């Protein structure tokens, strides 16, 4: 706003400064504030109110109000101009209204009002009201200045409406893009297991070939695996929408995080014995409050991400007992996540473009992890470079909002 400050009163320079207000990038409120500060040098008023017609209710709303000293606060003074504002809207012209009694002893009771239409759009008219308590009356010269100020106000309000409109369009654009990404990811993720299931079922059903029992078993195992993938995908979709709408139910118990991670790692080893995982746990890990199934889901996604995006690289899982938190690090020495993508990594459906061809996924996993951890009043963050990726989780020992007993411990 510094560049908007008006210091000189020479009319040429003032004109220049008025125009610089219009090209200002400042917020509309600051620009209006500055405009009325400048215009006070040209003509005096006690209060002013800018009204705008609410597009939904059609009623007049106070967009901006300013009190310059005499009289009450700007908020309270907004009511002074209301009935004149309605007349200005109705007649769509400048109205100069003087009090019927001109008792100079009670200035506040005798406001001189000047109302001017600000026609931002036909459907959204506004009004600018200037108030002088106890006079003097607005002269012809004042009216000219007021009209000039109203024109500038119109431009500023129009810019505000345009900015709001642009941000709505940007929101719609990003929603549309998200929807398009969603449809393309989901159709790809649905098509690929369905393709396997269909292909192997058709093969098994062929009457011209006799498959030996071993081969039949292999095919059926593939069908089973792909059916499980489909079930997981649908579960992830349901979870993510439940988490987003706050409808996911959590079942809190006292949980041993060390045992939970060990169980998940053992489970992973059964299906992927080649994944290199090292555990580095503090000896004394206290139980914490948590939902064991949801937390297992978090660890499962981090284990599967390391397998998919840092294949053959060692994954070290570190569990530490800090003062108020348990911290868990999932650190791999894989290729890492490029810095530009790191801020988006926990967003629904986001996948690093270069990696998305290498492994299956929907980009829901980390979004779900973050929501689950935050429902435990914890945090999850990523740090990554070309020498590896670290997901750091911090979980509080006891959540303030929940009280559970040791008997509930699992
Ligand atoms: P889903 O988990 O839903 O099956 P996904 O694994 O693609 O799919 P996320 O778990 O949300 O989705 O991960 C988002 C993206 O983050 C991944 O697509 C991948 O590009 C990147 N990513 C996650 N973990 C790692 C990692 N350890 N190393 C490198 N990139 C990773
Ligand atoms: Mg994942």
Coordinates of C-alpha atoms and ligand atoms in Angstrom, one line a residue:
X1 CA 0.0 0.0 0.0
X2 CA 3.0 2.4 0.4
X3 CA 2.8 3.4 -3.2
X4 CA -0.8 4.5 -2.7
X5 CA 0.0 7.1 0.0
X6 CA -1.0 10.6 -1.1
X7 CA 1.2 13.4 0.0
X8 CA 0.9 16.3 -2.4
X9 CA -2.2 18.4 -3.0
X10 CA -1.3 19.7 -6.5
X11 CA -4.3 18.9 -8.7
X12 CA -2.3 17.3 -11.5
X13 CA -0.5 15.0 -9.1
X14 CA -3.7 14.2 -7.3
X15 CA -5.2 13.1 -10.5
X16 CA -2.3 10.9 -11.1
X17 CA -2.6 9.5 -7.7
X18 CA -6.3 8.8 -8.2
X19 CA -5.5 6.9 -11.4
X20 CA -2.7 4.9 -9.6
X21 CA -5.4 3.7 -7.2
X22 CA -7.2 2.1 -10.1
X23 CA -4.2 0.2 -11.3
X24 CA -3.2 -0.8 -7.7
X25 CA -2.9 -4.5 -7.0
X26 CA -3.8 -3.9 -3.4
X27 CA -6.9 -5.6 -1.9
X28 CA -10.2 -3.8 -2.8
X29 CA -10.8 -2.8 0.8
X30 CA -7.3 -1.1 1.1
X31 CA -7.9 0.7 -2.2
X32 CA -11.3 2.0 -1.1
X33 CA -9.7 3.1 2.2
X34 CA -7.0 5.0 0.3
X35 CA -9.5 6.5 -2.1
X36 CA -11.6 8.0 0.6
X37 CA -8.5 9.3 2.4
X38 CA -7.6 11.1 -0.8
X39 CA -11.0 12.4 -1.5
X40 CA -11.3 13.9 1.9
X41 CA -8.7 16.4 0.8
X42 CA -11.1 17.5 -1.9
X43 CA -14.3 17.7 0.1
X44 CA -15.3 17.1 3.7
X45 CA -17.6 14.4 5.0
X46 CA -18.2 12.8 8.4
X47 CA -19.1 9.3 7.4
X48 CA -19.6 7.3 4.3
X49 CA -21.1 3.9 3.5
X50 CA -20.8 1.8 0.4
X51 CA -23.8 -0.5 0.0
X52 CA -24.0 -3.4 -2.4
X53 CA -27.1 -5.4 -3.4
X54 CA -26.8 -9.0 -2.2
X55 CA -27.1 -11.1 -5.4
X56 CA -29.1 -13.8 -3.5
X57 CA -31.4 -11.9 -1.1
X58 CA -31.6 -8.7 -3.1
X59 CA -31.2 -6.7 0.1
X60 CA -28.7 -3.9 0.6
X61 CA -25.5 -5.0 2.4
X62 CA -22.8 -2.7 3.9
X63 CA -19.7 -3.4 1.8
X64 CA -17.6 -0.7 3.4
X65 CA -18.2 2.0 6.0
X66 CA -16.0 4.7 7.3
X67 CA -16.4 7.2 10.1
X68 CA -14.0 10.2 10.1
X69 CA -14.6 11.5 13.6
X70 CA -17.8 13.4 14.2
X71 CA -20.8 11.3 15.1
X72 CA -20.9 7.6 16.0
X73 CA -18.9 4.7 14.8
X74 CA -19.0 3.7 11.1
X75 CA -20.9 0.5 11.8
X76 CA -23.7 2.2 13.7
X77 CA -23.8 5.0 11.1
X78 CA -24.5 2.6 8.3
X79 CA -28.2 2.8 9.3
X80 CA -28.2 6.6 8.6
X81 CA -28.0 6.0 4.9
X82 CA -30.2 3.0 4.5
X83 CA -33.5 4.7 3.4
X84 CA -31.7 7.1 1.1
X85 CA -29.7 4.2 -0.4
X86 CA -33.0 2.4 -1.2
X87 CA -34.3 5.6 -2.9
X88 CA -31.1 6.0 -4.9
X89 CA -31.4 2.4 -6.1
X90 CA -35.0 2.9 -7.0
X91 CA -34.5 6.2 -8.9
X92 CA -31.0 5.4 -10.1
X93 CA -29.8 8.9 -9.7
X94 CA -27.8 11.1 -7.3
X95 CA -29.9 12.4 -4.4
X96 CA -28.8 15.3 -2.2
X97 CA -31.0 15.2 1.0
X98 CA -31.0 17.9 3.5
X99 CA -32.6 17.6 7.0
X100 CA -36.1 19.1 7.3
X101 CA -35.0 20.9 10.5
X102 CA -31.7 22.6 10.5
X103 CA -31.0 22.7 14.3
X104 CA -27.3 23.3 14.7
X105 CA -27.4 22.4 18.4
X106 CA -28.1 18.7 17.7
X107 CA -25.8 18.0 14.7
X108 CA -26.2 14.2 15.0
X109 CA -30.0 14.4 14.6
X110 CA -29.7 16.4 11.4
X111 CA -27.6 14.6 8.9
X112 CA -27.0 16.0 5.4
X113 CA -26.9 13.0 3.0
X114 CA -25.6 12.7 -0.5
X115 CA -26.3 9.3 -2.2
X116 CA -24.9 8.2 -5.6
X117 CA -25.6 5.0 -7.5
X118 CA -22.6 2.8 -8.2
X119 CA -23.7 0.6 -11.1
X120 CA -21.3 -2.2 -11.2
X121 CA -23.6 -4.4 -13.2
X122 CA -27.2 -4.1 -14.0
X123 CA -28.1 -6.8 -11.6
X124 CA -25.8 -5.7 -8.8
X125 CA -26.3 -2.0 -8.2
X126 CA -24.7 -0.4 -5.2
X127 CA -24.9 3.0 -3.5
X128 CA -22.4 5.4 -2.1
X129 CA -23.6 7.6 0.7
X130 CA -21.8 10.6 2.2
X131 CA -23.0 12.0 5.5
X132 CA -22.3 15.4 7.1
X133 CA -23.7 15.9 10.5
X134 CA -25.2 19.4 10.9
X135 CA -24.0 20.5 7.5
X136 CA -22.8 22.4 5.6
X137 CA -25.0 21.3 2.7
X138 CA -23.3 19.5 -0.2
X139 CA -22.6 22.2 -2.9
X140 CA -22.6 21.7 -6.6
X141 CA -18.8 21.4 -6.5
X142 CA -19.1 18.8 -3.8
X143 CA -21.5 16.8 -5.9
X144 CA -19.0 16.8 -8.8
X145 CA -16.3 15.5 -6.5
X146 CA -18.7 12.9 -5.1
X147 CA -19.6 11.8 -8.6
X148 CA -15.9 11.4 -9.5
X149 CA -15.4 9.4 -6.3
X150 CA -18.4 7.2 -7.0
X151 CA -17.0 6.5 -10.5
X152 CA -13.7 5.3 -9.0
X153 CA -15.6 3.3 -6.4
X154 CA -17.5 1.6 -9.2
X155 CA -14.3 0.6 -10.8
X156 CA -12.9 -0.7 -7.5
X157 CA -16.1 -2.7 -6.7
X158 CA -16.1 -4.0 -10.3
X159 CA -12.5 -5.2 -9.8
X160 CA -13.6 -6.9 -6.5
X161 CA -16.4 -8.7 -8.3
X162 CA -14.1 -9.7 -11.1
X163 CA -11.6 -11.1 -8.6
X164 CA -14.3 -13.1 -6.9
X165 CA -15.5 -14.4 -10.2
X166 CA -12.0 -15.4 -11.3
X167 CA -11.4 -17.3 -8.1
X168 CA -14.7 -19.1 -8.5
X169 CA -13.7 -20.1 -12.1
X170 CA -10.3 -21.2 -10.8
X171 CA -12.0 -23.4 -8.2
X172 CA -14.3 -24.9 -10.8
X173 CA -11.4 -25.5 -13.1
X174 CA -9.4 -27.3 -10.4
X175 CA -12.5 -29.4 -9.5
X176 CA -13.0 -30.3 -13.1
X177 CA -9.4 -31.3 -13.4
X178 CA -9.6 -33.4 -10.3
X179 CA -12.7 -35.1 -11.6
X180 CA -11.0 -35.8 -15.0
X181 CA -7.9 -37.1 -13.2
X182 CA -10.1 -39.2 -11.0
X183 CA -12.0 -40.8 -13.9
X184 CA -8.8 -41.5 -15.8
X185 CA -7.1 -43.0 -12.7
X186 CA -10.0 -45.0 -11.6
X187 CA -10.9 -46.4 -15.1
X188 CA -7.2 -47.4 -15.5
X189 CA -7.1 -49.0 -12.1
X190 CA -10.4 -50.8 -12.7
X191 CA -9.6 -51.9 -16.2
X192 CA -6.3 -53.5 -15.4
X193 CA -7.5 -56.1 -12.8
X194 CA -10.7 -56.7 -14.7
X195 CA -8.6 -57.4 -17.8
X196 CA -6.6 -60.0 -15.9
X197 CA -9.7 -61.6 -14.4
X198 CA -11.5 -61.7 -17.7
X199 CA -8.4 -63.0 -19.6
X200 CA -7.6 -65.8 -17.2
X201 CA -11.3 -66.8 -16.7
X202 CA -11.8 -67.1 -20.5
X203 CA -8.5 -69.1 -20.8
X204 CA -9.7 -71.5 -18.1
X205 CA -13.1 -71.9 -19.7
X206 CA -11.7 -72.8 -23.2
X207 CA -12.9 -76.3 -24.2
X208 CA -10.1 -76.9 -26.7
X209 CA -7.3 -76.9 -24.1
X210 CA -6.8 -79.1 -21.0
X211 CA -4.8 -77.2 -18.4
X212 CA -3.0 -79.3 -15.8
X213 CA -3.9 -78.7 -12.1
X214 CA -0.7 -76.7 -11.4
X215 CA -1.4 -74.2 -14.2
X216 CA -5.1 -74.0 -13.2
X217 CA -4.0 -73.1 -9.7
X218 CA -1.6 -70.4 -11.0
X219 CA -4.4 -68.8 -13.0
X220 CA -6.9 -69.0 -10.2
X221 CA -4.3 -67.3 -7.9
X222 CA -3.9 -64.5 -10.3
X223 CA -7.7 -64.1 -10.5
X224 CA -7.8 -64.1 -6.7
X225 CA -5.0 -61.5 -6.4
X226 CA -6.7 -59.2 -9.0
X227 CA -10.0 -59.6 -7.2
X228 CA -8.3 -58.5 -4.0
X229 CA -6.8 -55.5 -5.8
X230 CA -10.3 -54.5 -6.9
X231 CA -11.7 -54.9 -3.4
X232 CA -8.8 -52.8 -2.0
X233 CA -9.4 -50.1 -4.6
X234 CA -13.1 -49.9 -3.7
X235 CA -12.3 -49.9 0.0
X236 CA -9.8 -47.0 -0.5
X237 CA -12.4 -45.0 -2.5
X238 CA -15.0 -45.5 0.2
X239 CA -12.5 -44.7 3.0
X240 CA -11.4 -41.5 1.3
X241 CA -14.9 -40.3 0.9
X242 CA -15.8 -41.2 4.5
X243 CA -12.7 -39.4 5.7
X244 CA -13.4 -36.4 3.6
X245 CA -17.0 -36.1 4.9
X246 CA -15.9 -36.8 8.5
X247 CA -18.0 -40.0 8.6
X248 CA -15.2 -42.5 9.2
X249 CA -15.7 -44.3 12.5
X250 CA -12.6 -44.7 14.7
X251 CA -12.4 -47.4 17.4
X252 CA -9.8 -46.2 19.9
X253 CA -7.9 -48.6 22.2
X254 CA -4.6 -48.7 23.9
X255 CA -2.3 -49.9 21.1
X256 CA 1.2 -51.2 21.1
X257 CA 2.7 -49.5 18.0
X258 CA 5.8 -51.6 18.1
X259 CA 3.8 -54.9 17.9
X260 CA 1.5 -53.4 15.2
X261 CA 4.4 -52.5 13.0
X262 CA 6.1 -55.9 13.5
X263 CA 2.8 -57.7 12.6
X264 CA 2.5 -55.6 9.4
X265 CA 6.2 -56.2 8.4
X266 CA 5.7 -60.0 9.0
X267 CA 2.6 -60.0 6.9
X268 CA 4.5 -58.1 4.1
X269 CA 7.3 -60.6 4.3
X270 CA 5.0 -63.5 3.6
X271 CA 4.0 -62.1 0.2
X272 CA 7.1 -60.1 -0.6
X273 CA 10.1 -61.9 1.1
X274 CA 12.5 -59.9 -1.1
X275 CA 11.6 -56.5 0.4
X276 CA 14.5 -55.4 2.6
X277 CA 13.2 -53.9 5.9
X278 CA 15.2 -53.1 9.0
X279 CA 13.6 -52.3 12.4
X280 CA 15.2 -49.8 14.8
X281 CA 12.9 -49.5 17.8
X282 CA 13.6 -47.9 21.2
X283 CA 13.5 -50.6 23.9
X284 CA 10.6 -49.2 25.9
X285 CA 7.7 -48.2 23.8
X286 CA 4.6 -47.2 25.8
X287 CA 1.1 -48.1 24.5
X288 CA -0.8 -45.2 22.9
X289 CA -4.4 -44.5 22.2
X290 CA -5.3 -45.4 18.6
X291 CA -7.4 -47.4 16.2
X292 CA -5.2 -50.4 15.5
X293 CA -6.9 -51.3 12.2
X294 CA -6.6 -47.8 10.8
X295 CA -3.0 -47.4 12.0
X296 CA -2.1 -50.8 10.3
X297 CA -3.6 -49.3 7.1
X298 CA -1.2 -46.4 7.4
X299 CA 1.8 -48.6 7.9
X300 CA 0.7 -50.9 5.1
X301 CA 0.5 -48.1 2.6
X302 CA 4.0 -46.8 3.6
X303 CA 5.4 -50.3 3.3
X304 CA 3.7 -50.8 -0.1
X305 CA 4.9 -47.3 -1.3
X306 CA 8.5 -48.2 -0.4
X307 CA 8.1 -51.5 -2.3
X308 CA 6.6 -49.8 -5.4
X309 CA 8.6 -46.6 -5.6
X310 CA 11.9 -47.6 -4.0
X311 CA 12.2 -51.2 -5.1
X312 CA 15.4 -53.1 -4.0
X313 CA 16.2 -50.2 -1.6
X314 CA 16.5 -50.8 2.1
X315 CA 13.6 -49.5 4.2
X316 CA 14.5 -48.5 7.8
X317 CA 11.6 -48.2 10.2
X318 CA 12.6 -46.2 13.3
X319 CA 10.4 -46.0 16.4
X320 CA 11.3 -43.5 19.0
X321 CA 9.8 -42.5 22.4
X322 CA 9.9 -38.7 22.6
X323 CA 8.6 -36.5 25.4
X324 CA 5.0 -36.3 24.3
X325 CA 5.0 -38.3 21.1
X326 CA 6.0 -41.5 19.6
X327 CA 7.8 -40.8 16.3
X328 CA 7.9 -43.3 13.5
X329 CA 10.2 -42.9 10.5
X330 CA 9.8 -44.9 7.3
X331 CA 13.1 -44.0 5.5
X332 CA 14.0 -45.6 2.2
X333 CA 17.1 -45.0 0.1
X334 CA 15.1 -45.0 -3.2
X335 CA 15.0 -42.4 -6.0
X336 CA 13.1 -39.9 -3.9
X337 CA 10.2 -37.5 -4.8
X338 CA 11.0 -34.4 -6.8
X339 CA 10.8 -31.2 -4.6
X340 CA 8.1 -29.6 -6.8
X341 CA 5.7 -32.5 -6.1
X342 CA 6.3 -32.9 -2.4
X343 CA 3.7 -30.3 -1.3
X344 CA 1.0 -32.2 -3.3
X345 CA 1.9 -35.7 -2.1
X346 CA -0.9 -36.0 0.5
X347 CA -3.6 -34.7 -1.9
X348 CA -6.3 -37.1 -3.1
X349 CA -5.4 -38.8 -6.4
X350 CA -2.0 -37.2 -6.7
X351 CA 0.8 -39.4 -8.1
X352 CA 4.2 -38.3 -9.3
X353 CA 3.8 -38.4 -13.1
X354 CA 7.1 -40.0 -13.8
X355 CA 6.4 -42.8 -11.3
X356 CA 2.8 -43.5 -12.1
X357 CA 3.7 -45.7 -15.1
X358 CA 6.0 -47.8 -12.9
X359 CA 3.5 -49.1 -10.4
X360 CA -0.2 -49.4 -9.9
X361 CA -1.9 -47.0 -7.6
X362 CA -4.7 -44.5 -7.3
X363 CA -2.9 -41.7 -5.3
X364 CA -5.3 -42.2 -2.4
X365 CA -2.9 -44.0 0.0
X366 CA -1.1 -41.0 1.4
X367 CA -4.3 -38.9 1.6
X368 CA -5.9 -41.7 3.7
X369 CA -2.7 -41.9 5.8
X370 CA -2.8 -38.2 6.6
X371 CA -6.5 -38.2 7.5
X372 CA -6.0 -41.2 9.8
X373 CA -3.0 -39.8 11.5
X374 CA -4.7 -36.4 12.0
X375 CA -7.7 -38.2 13.5
X376 CA -5.2 -39.4 16.1
X377 CA -4.2 -35.8 16.7
X378 CA -0.8 -36.6 15.2
X379 CA 1.2 -35.4 12.1
X380 CA 2.7 -37.0 9.1
X381 CA 5.3 -35.2 7.0
X382 CA 7.6 -36.1 4.1
X383 CA 11.2 -35.2 3.4
X384 CA 12.8 -36.4 0.3
X385 CA 15.9 -36.0 -1.9
X386 CA 17.5 -38.0 -4.6
X387 CA 19.1 -40.2 -2.0
X388 CA 15.8 -41.3 -0.4
X389 CA 12.5 -40.5 1.1
X390 CA 11.4 -40.3 4.8
X391 CA 7.9 -40.3 6.0
X392 CA 7.8 -39.1 9.6
X393 CA 4.8 -39.7 11.8
X394 CA 4.3 -38.3 15.3
X395 CA 1.5 -39.7 17.5
X396 CA 0.7 -38.3 20.9
X397 CA 0.7 -40.7 23.9
X398 CA -2.8 -39.8 25.0
X399 CA -5.4 -37.8 23.2
X400 CA -7.0 -35.2 25.4
X401 CA -10.5 -35.8 24.1
X402 CA -10.5 -39.6 24.9
X403 CA -10.3 -41.5 28.2
X404 CA -9.7 -45.2 28.0
X405 CA -8.6 -47.8 30.5
X406 CA -5.8 -50.3 30.4
X407 CA -8.3 -53.2 30.2
X408 CA -9.1 -52.0 26.7
X409 CA -5.5 -52.4 25.6
X410 CA -4.9 -54.7 22.6
Ligands
LIG1 P1 -2.4 -46.1 -3.6 O1 -1.6 -46.0 -2.4 O2 -3.7 -45.3 -3.6 O3 -2.6 -47.4 -4.2 P2 -0.2 -44.6 -4.7 O4 0.7 -45.5 -4.0 O5 0.1 -44.1 -6.1 O6 -1.6 -45.3 -4.8 P3 0.1 -42.7 -2.5 O7 0.4 -43.8 -1.6 O8 -0.9 -41.7 -2.1 O9 -0.6 -43.3 -3.9 O10 1.4 -42.1 -3.0 C1 1.3 -40.9 -3.8 C2 2.5 -40.8 -4.7 O11 3.7 -40.5 -3.9 C3 2.9 -42.1 -5.4 O12 2.2 -42.3 -6.6 C4 4.4 -41.9 -5.7 O13 4.5 -41.2 -6.9 C5 4.9 -41.0 -4.5 N1 5.5 -41.8 -3.5 C6 5.0 -42.3 -2.3 N2 5.9 -42.9 -1.6 C7 7.1 -42.8 -2.2 C8 8.4 -43.3 -1.9 N3 8.7 -43.9 -0.8 N4 9.4 -42.9 -2.8 C9 9.1 -42.2 -3.9 N5 7.9 -41.8 -4.3 C10 6.9 -42.1 -3.4
LIG2 MG1 0.4 -45.9 -2.0

